[in-house]
mmCIF file of C-alpha atoms and ligand atoms in Angstrom:
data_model
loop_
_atom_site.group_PDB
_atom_site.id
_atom_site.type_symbol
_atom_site.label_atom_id
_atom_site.label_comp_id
_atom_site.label_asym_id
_atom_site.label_seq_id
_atom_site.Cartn_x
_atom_site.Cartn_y
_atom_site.Cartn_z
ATOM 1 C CA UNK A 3 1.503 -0.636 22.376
ATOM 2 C CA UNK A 4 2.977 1.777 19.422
ATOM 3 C CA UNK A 5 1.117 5.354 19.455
ATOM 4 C CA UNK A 6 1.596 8.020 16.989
ATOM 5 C CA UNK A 7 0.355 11.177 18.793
ATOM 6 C CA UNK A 8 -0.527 14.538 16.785
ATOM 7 C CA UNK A 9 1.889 13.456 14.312
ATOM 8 C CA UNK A 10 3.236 15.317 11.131
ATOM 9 C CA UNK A 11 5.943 15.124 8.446
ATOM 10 C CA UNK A 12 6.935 17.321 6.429
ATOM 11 C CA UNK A 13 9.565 16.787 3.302
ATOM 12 C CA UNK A 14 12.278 19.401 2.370
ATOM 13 C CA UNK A 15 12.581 19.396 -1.824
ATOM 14 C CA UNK A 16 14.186 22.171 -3.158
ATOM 15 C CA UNK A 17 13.679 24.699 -0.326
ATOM 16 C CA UNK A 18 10.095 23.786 -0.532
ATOM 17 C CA UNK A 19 8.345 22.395 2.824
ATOM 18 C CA UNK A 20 6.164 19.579 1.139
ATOM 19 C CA UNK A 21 3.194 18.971 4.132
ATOM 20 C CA UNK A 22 2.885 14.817 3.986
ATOM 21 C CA UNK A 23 1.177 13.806 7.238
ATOM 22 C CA UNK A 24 -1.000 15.411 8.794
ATOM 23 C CA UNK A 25 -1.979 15.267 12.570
ATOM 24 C CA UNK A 26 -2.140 11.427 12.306
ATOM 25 C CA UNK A 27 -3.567 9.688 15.940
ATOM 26 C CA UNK A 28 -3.283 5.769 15.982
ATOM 27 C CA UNK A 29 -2.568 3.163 18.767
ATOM 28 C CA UNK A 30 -1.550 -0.096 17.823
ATOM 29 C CA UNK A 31 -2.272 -2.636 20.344
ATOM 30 C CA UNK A 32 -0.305 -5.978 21.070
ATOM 31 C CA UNK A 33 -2.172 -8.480 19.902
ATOM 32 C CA UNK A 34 -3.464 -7.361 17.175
ATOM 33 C CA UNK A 35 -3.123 -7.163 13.397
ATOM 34 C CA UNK A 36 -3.723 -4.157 11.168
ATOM 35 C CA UNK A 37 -4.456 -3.266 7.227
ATOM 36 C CA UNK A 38 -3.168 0.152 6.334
ATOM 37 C CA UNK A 39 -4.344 1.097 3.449
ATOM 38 C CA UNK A 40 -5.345 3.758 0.852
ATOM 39 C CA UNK A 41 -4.423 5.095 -2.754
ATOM 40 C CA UNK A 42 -0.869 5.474 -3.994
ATOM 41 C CA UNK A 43 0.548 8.731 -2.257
ATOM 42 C CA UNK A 44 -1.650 8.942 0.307
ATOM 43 C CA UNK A 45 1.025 8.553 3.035
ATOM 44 C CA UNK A 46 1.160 5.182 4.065
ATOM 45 C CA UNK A 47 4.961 4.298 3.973
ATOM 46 C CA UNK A 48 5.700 7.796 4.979
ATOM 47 C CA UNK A 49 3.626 6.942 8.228
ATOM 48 C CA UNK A 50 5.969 3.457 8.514
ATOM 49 C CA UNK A 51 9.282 5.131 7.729
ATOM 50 C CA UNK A 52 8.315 8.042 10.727
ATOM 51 C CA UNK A 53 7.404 5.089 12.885
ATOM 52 C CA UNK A 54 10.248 2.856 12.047
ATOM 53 C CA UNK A 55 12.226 6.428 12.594
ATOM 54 C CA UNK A 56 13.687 6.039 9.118
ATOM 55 C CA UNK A 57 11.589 9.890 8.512
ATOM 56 C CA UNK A 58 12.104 12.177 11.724
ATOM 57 C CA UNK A 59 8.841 13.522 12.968
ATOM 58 C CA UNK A 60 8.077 17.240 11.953
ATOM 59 C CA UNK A 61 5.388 17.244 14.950
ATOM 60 C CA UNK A 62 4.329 14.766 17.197
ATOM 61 C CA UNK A 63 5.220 11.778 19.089
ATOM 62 C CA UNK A 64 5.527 8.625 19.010
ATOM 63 C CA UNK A 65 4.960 6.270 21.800
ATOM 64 C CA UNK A 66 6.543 2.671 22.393
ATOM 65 C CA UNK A 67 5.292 0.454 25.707
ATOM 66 C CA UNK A 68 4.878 4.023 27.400
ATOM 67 C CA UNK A 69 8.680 5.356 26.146
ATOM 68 C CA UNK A 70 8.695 8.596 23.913
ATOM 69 C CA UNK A 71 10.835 7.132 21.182
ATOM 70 C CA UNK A 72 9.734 10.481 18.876
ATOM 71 C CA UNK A 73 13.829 11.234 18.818
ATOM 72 C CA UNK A 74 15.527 7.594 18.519
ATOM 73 C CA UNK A 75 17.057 6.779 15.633
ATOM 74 C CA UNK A 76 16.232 3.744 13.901
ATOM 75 C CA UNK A 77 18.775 1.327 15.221
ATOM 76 C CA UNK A 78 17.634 2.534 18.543
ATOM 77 C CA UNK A 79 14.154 1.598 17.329
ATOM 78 C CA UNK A 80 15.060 -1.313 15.750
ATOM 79 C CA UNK A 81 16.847 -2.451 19.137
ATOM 80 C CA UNK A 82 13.690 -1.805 21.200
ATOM 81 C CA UNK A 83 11.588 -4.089 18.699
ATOM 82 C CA UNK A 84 10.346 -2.397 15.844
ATOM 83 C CA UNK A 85 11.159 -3.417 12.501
ATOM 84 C CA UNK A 86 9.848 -2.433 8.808
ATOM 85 C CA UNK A 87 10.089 -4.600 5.638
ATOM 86 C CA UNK A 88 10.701 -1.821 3.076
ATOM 87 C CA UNK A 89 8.366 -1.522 0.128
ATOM 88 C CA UNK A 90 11.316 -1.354 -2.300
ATOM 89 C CA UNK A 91 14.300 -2.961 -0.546
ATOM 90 C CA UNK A 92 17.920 -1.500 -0.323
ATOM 91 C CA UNK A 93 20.402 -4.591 -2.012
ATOM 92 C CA UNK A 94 23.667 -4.803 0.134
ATOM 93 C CA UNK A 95 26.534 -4.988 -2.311
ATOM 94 C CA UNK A 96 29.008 -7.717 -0.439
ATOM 95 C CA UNK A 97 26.769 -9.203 1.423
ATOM 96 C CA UNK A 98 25.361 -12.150 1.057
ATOM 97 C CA UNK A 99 21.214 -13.537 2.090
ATOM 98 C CA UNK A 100 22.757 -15.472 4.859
ATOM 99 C CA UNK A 101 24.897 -13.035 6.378
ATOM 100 C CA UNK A 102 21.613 -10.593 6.224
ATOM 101 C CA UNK A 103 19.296 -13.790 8.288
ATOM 102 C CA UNK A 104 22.386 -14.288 10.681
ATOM 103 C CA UNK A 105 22.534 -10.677 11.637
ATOM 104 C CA UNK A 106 18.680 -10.720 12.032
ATOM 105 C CA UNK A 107 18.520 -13.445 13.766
ATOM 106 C CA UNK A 108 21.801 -12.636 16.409
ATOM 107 C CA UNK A 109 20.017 -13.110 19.543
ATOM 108 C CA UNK A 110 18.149 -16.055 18.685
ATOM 109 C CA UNK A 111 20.628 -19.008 18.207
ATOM 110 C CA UNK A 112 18.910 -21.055 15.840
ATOM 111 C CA UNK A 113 19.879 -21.726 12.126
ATOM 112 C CA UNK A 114 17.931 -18.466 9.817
ATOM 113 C CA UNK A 115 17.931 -20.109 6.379
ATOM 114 C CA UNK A 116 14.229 -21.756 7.651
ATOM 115 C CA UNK A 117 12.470 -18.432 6.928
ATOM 116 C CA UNK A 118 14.156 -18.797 3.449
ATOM 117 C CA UNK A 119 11.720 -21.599 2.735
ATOM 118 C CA UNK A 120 8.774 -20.146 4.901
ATOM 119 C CA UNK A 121 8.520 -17.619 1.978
ATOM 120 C CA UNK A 122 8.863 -20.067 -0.732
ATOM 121 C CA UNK A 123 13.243 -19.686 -1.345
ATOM 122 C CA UNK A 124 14.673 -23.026 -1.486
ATOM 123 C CA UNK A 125 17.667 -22.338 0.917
ATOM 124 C CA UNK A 126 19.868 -24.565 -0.728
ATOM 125 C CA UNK A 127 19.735 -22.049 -3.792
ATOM 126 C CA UNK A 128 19.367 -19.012 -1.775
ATOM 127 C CA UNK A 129 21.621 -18.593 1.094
ATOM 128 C CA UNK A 130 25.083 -18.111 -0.383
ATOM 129 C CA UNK A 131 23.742 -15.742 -3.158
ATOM 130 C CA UNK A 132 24.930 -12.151 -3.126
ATOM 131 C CA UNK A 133 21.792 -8.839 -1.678
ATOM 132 C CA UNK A 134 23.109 -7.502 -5.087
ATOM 133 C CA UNK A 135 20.826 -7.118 -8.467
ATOM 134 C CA UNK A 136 21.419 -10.400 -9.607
ATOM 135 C CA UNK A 137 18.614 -11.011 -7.447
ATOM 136 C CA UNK A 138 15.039 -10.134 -9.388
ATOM 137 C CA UNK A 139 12.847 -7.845 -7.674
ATOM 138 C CA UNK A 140 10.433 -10.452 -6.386
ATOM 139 C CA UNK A 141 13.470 -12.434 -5.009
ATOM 140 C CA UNK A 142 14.564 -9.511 -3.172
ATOM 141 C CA UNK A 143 11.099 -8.588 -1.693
ATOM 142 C CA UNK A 144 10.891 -12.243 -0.264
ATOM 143 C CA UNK A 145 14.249 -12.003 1.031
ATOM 144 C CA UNK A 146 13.068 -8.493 2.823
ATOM 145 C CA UNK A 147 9.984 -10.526 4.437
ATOM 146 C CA UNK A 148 12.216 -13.345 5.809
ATOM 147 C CA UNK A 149 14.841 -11.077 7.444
ATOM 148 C CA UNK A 150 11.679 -9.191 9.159
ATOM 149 C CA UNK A 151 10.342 -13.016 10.438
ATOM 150 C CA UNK A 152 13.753 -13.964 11.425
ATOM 151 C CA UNK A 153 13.874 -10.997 13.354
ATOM 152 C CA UNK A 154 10.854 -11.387 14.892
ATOM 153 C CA UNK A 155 10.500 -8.133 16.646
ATOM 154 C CA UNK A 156 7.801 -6.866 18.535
ATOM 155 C CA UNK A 157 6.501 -4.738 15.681
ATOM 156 C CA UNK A 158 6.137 -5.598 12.258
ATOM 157 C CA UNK A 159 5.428 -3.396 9.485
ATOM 158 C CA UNK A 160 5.644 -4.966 5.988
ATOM 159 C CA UNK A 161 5.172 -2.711 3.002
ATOM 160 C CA UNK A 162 3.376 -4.220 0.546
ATOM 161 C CA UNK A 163 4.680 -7.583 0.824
ATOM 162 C CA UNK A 164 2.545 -8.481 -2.568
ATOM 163 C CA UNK A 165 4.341 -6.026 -4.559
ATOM 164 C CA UNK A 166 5.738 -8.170 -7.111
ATOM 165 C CA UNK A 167 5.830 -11.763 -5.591
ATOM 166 C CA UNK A 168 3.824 -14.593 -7.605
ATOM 167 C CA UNK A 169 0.306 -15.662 -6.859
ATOM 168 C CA UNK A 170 1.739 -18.863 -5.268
ATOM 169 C CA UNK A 171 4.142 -16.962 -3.526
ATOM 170 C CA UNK A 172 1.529 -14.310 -2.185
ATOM 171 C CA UNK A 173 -0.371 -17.452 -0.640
ATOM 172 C CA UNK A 174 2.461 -18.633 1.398
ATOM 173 C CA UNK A 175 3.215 -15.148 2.396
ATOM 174 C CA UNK A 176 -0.011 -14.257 4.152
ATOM 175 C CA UNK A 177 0.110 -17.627 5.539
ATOM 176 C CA UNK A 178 3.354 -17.035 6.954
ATOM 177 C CA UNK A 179 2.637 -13.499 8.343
ATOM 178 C CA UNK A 180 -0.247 -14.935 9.828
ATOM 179 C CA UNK A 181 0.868 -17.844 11.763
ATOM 180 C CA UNK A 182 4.093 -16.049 12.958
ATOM 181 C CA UNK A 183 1.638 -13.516 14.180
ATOM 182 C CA UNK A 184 2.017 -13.735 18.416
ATOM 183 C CA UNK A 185 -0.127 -12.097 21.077
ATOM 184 C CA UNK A 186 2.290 -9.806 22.036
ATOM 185 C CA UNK A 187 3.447 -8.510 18.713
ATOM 186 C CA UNK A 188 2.123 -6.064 16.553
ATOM 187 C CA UNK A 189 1.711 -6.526 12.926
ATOM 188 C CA UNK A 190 0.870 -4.138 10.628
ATOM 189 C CA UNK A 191 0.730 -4.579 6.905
ATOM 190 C CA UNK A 192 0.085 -1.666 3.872
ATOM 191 C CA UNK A 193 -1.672 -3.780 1.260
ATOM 192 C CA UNK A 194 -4.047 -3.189 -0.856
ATOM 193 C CA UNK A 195 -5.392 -6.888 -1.011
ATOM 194 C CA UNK A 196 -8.883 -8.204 -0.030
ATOM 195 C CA UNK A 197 -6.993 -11.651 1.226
ATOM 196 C CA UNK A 198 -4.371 -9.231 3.351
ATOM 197 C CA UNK A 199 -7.597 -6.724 4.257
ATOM 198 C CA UNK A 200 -9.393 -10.007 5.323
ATOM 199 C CA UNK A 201 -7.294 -11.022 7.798
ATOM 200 C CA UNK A 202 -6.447 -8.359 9.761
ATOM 201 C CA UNK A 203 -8.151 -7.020 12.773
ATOM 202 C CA UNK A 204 -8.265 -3.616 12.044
ATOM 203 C CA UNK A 205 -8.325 -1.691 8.871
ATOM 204 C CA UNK A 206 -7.013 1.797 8.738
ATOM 205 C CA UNK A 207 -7.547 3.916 5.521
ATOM 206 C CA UNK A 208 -5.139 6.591 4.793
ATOM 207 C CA UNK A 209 -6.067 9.785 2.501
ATOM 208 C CA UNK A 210 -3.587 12.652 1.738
ATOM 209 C CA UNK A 211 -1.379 12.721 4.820
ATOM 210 C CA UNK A 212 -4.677 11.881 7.207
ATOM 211 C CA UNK A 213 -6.779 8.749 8.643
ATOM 212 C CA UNK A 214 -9.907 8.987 7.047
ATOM 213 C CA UNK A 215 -11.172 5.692 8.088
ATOM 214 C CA UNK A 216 -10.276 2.934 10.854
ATOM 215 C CA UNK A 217 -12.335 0.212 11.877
ATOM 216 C CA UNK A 218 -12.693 -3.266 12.519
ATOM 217 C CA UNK A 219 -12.405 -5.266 9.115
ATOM 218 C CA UNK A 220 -16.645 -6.023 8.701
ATOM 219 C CA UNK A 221 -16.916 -2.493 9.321
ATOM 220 C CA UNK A 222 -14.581 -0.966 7.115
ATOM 221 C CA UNK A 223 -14.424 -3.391 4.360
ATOM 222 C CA UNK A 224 -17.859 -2.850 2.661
ATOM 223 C CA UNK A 225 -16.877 0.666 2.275
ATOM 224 C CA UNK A 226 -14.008 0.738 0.741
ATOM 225 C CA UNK A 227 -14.529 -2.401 -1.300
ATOM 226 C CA UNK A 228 -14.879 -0.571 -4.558
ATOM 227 C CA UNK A 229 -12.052 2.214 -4.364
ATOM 228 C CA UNK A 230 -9.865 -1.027 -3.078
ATOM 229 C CA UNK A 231 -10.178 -2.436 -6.580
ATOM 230 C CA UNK A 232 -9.541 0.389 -8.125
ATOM 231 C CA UNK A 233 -6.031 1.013 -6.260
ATOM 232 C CA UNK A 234 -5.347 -2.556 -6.526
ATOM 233 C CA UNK A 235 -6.027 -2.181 -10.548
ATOM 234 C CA UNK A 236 -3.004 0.562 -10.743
ATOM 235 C CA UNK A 237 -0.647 -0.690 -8.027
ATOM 236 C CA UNK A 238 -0.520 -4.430 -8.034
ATOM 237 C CA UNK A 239 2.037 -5.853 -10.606
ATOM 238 C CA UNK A 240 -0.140 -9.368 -10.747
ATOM 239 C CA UNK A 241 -0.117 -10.620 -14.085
ATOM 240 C CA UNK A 242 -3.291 -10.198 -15.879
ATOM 241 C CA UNK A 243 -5.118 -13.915 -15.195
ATOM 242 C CA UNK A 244 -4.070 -13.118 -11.418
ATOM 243 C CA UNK A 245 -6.466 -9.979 -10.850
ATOM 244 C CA UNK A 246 -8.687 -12.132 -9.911
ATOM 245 C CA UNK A 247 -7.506 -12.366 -6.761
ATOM 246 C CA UNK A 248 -7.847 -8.466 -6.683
ATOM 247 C CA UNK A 249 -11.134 -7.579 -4.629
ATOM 248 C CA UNK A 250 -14.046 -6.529 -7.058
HETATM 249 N N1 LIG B 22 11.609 11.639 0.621
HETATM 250 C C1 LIG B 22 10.549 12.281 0.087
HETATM 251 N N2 LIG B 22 10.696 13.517 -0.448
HETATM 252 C C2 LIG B 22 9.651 14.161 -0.978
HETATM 253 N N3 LIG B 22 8.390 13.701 -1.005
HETATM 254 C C3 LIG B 22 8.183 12.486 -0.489
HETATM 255 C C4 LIG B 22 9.242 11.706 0.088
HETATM 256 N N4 LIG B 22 8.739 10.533 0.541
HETATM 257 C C5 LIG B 22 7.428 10.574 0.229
HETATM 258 N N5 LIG B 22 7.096 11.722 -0.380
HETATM 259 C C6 LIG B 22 5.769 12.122 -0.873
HETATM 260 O O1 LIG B 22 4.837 11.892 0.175
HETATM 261 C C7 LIG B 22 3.607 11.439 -0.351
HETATM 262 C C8 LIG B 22 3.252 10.130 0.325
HETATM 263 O O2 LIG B 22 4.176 9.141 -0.139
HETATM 264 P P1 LIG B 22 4.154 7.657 0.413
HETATM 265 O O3 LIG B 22 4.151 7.704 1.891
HETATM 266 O O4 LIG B 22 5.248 6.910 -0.261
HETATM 267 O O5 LIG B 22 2.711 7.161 -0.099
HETATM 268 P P2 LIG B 22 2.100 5.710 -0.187
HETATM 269 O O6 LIG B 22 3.030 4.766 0.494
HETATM 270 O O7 LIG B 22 0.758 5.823 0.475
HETATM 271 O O8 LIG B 22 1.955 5.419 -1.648
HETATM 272 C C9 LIG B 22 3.775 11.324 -1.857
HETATM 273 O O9 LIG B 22 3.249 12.479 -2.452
HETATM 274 C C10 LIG B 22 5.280 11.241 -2.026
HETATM 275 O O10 LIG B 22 5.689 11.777 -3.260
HETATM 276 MG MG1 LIG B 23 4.093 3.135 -0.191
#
């Protein structure tokens, strides 16, 4: 279980204290899987990177299997089983994809380069190329999703894992997050899409810094339907023909 208890961030930008998250209470039980969502700003990856301890808490806790974990770092995080799939993902000059699925995969003995072609890479093609920006964005995003699965830690948090990727692409992907979803991991997803928001458990909609809204998905879904569409309209970088896909 990963609780965020009377939590707040605040940013530093030029001597300014920029209030981002407000007071935010959530538990995230094992087992199940979660939607955050809400419009561009609204806080959502801020919430992630304070979770993933990537943004140190301004106020608050958080809470991991009963351990205040409000003042690890994030490889101490990352060590206890919490792991984030970055909306924009750092390249690693140097390095190259397999290196990154062999160190996220350490533990596990088993070859990595399967999750290349869970997520639609062929690994032939994929493994010895360089994390640099030969890679396109889309490449780079899927790359970012497998190192999460090969990691396979006890929480996952992928940033809007449709940002950029293909409509084919997109339909492996939330098949894959789904069936590598276990009963004793979390997995929580910030998306914006009706075929993401459908599969979930739980949808949680963010606002300026707070949680307006959480519910189960039959709940929350019919009321947020129509701002949904709207978001997805701005954020999603479909092309055109693949809006359909967008919730209406
Ligand atoms: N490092 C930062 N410095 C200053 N402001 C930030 C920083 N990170 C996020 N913000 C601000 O916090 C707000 C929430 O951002 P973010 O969490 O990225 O929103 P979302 O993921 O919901 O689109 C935005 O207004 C954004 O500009
Ligand atoms: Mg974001």
């Amino acid at each position: 279980m990963l609780s965020l208890k009377n939590l707040s961030l605040e940013m530093e930008v030029e001597e300014l204290k920029i209030p981002i998250l407000h007071d935010i209470n959530i538990t995230f039980e094992a087992g199940k899987m979660y939607a955050l969502t809400g419009p561009n700003g609204s806080g959502k990856s801020s919430l992630a990177r304070v979770a993933m301890g990537i943004y140190p808490a301004t106020g608050g806790q958080v809470i991991f299997e009963g351990k205040d974990i409000t003042s690890l770092n994030i490889t101490e995080r990352a060590r206890m089983g919490i792991g984030y799939a970055f909306q924009q993902p750092p390249r690693f000059k140097g390095m190259l994809v397999e290196d990154l699925l062999d160190l996220a995969m350490k533990e596990k003995n088993g070859p990595s380069c399967h999750v290349l072609h869970e997520i639609g890479l062929c690994p032939d093609e994929y493994r010895t190329r360089a994390l640099d920006n030969s890679l396109s964005g889309g490449e780079m995003k899927r790359i970012e999703i497998a190192t999460l699965l090969a990691m396979a830690p006890k929480v996952r948090i992928f940033d809007e894992p449709e940002a950029g990727i293909d409509l084919w692409s997109f339909r492996q992907l939330i098949e894959v997050i789904g069936s590598s979803h276990s009963a004793d991991s979390i997995t929580v997803v910030i998306s914006h899409q009706e075929k993401i928001l459908n599969m979930v458990d739980e949808i949680i909609l963010m606002r300026d810094g707070t949680i307006e809204m959480r519910g189960s998905r039959d709940e929350i879904w019919p009321q947020i339907k129509e701002s949904a569409s709207c978001t997805c309209r701005q954020s999603c970088t479909l092309e055109d023909e693949q809006y359909a896909e967008c919730p209406r």
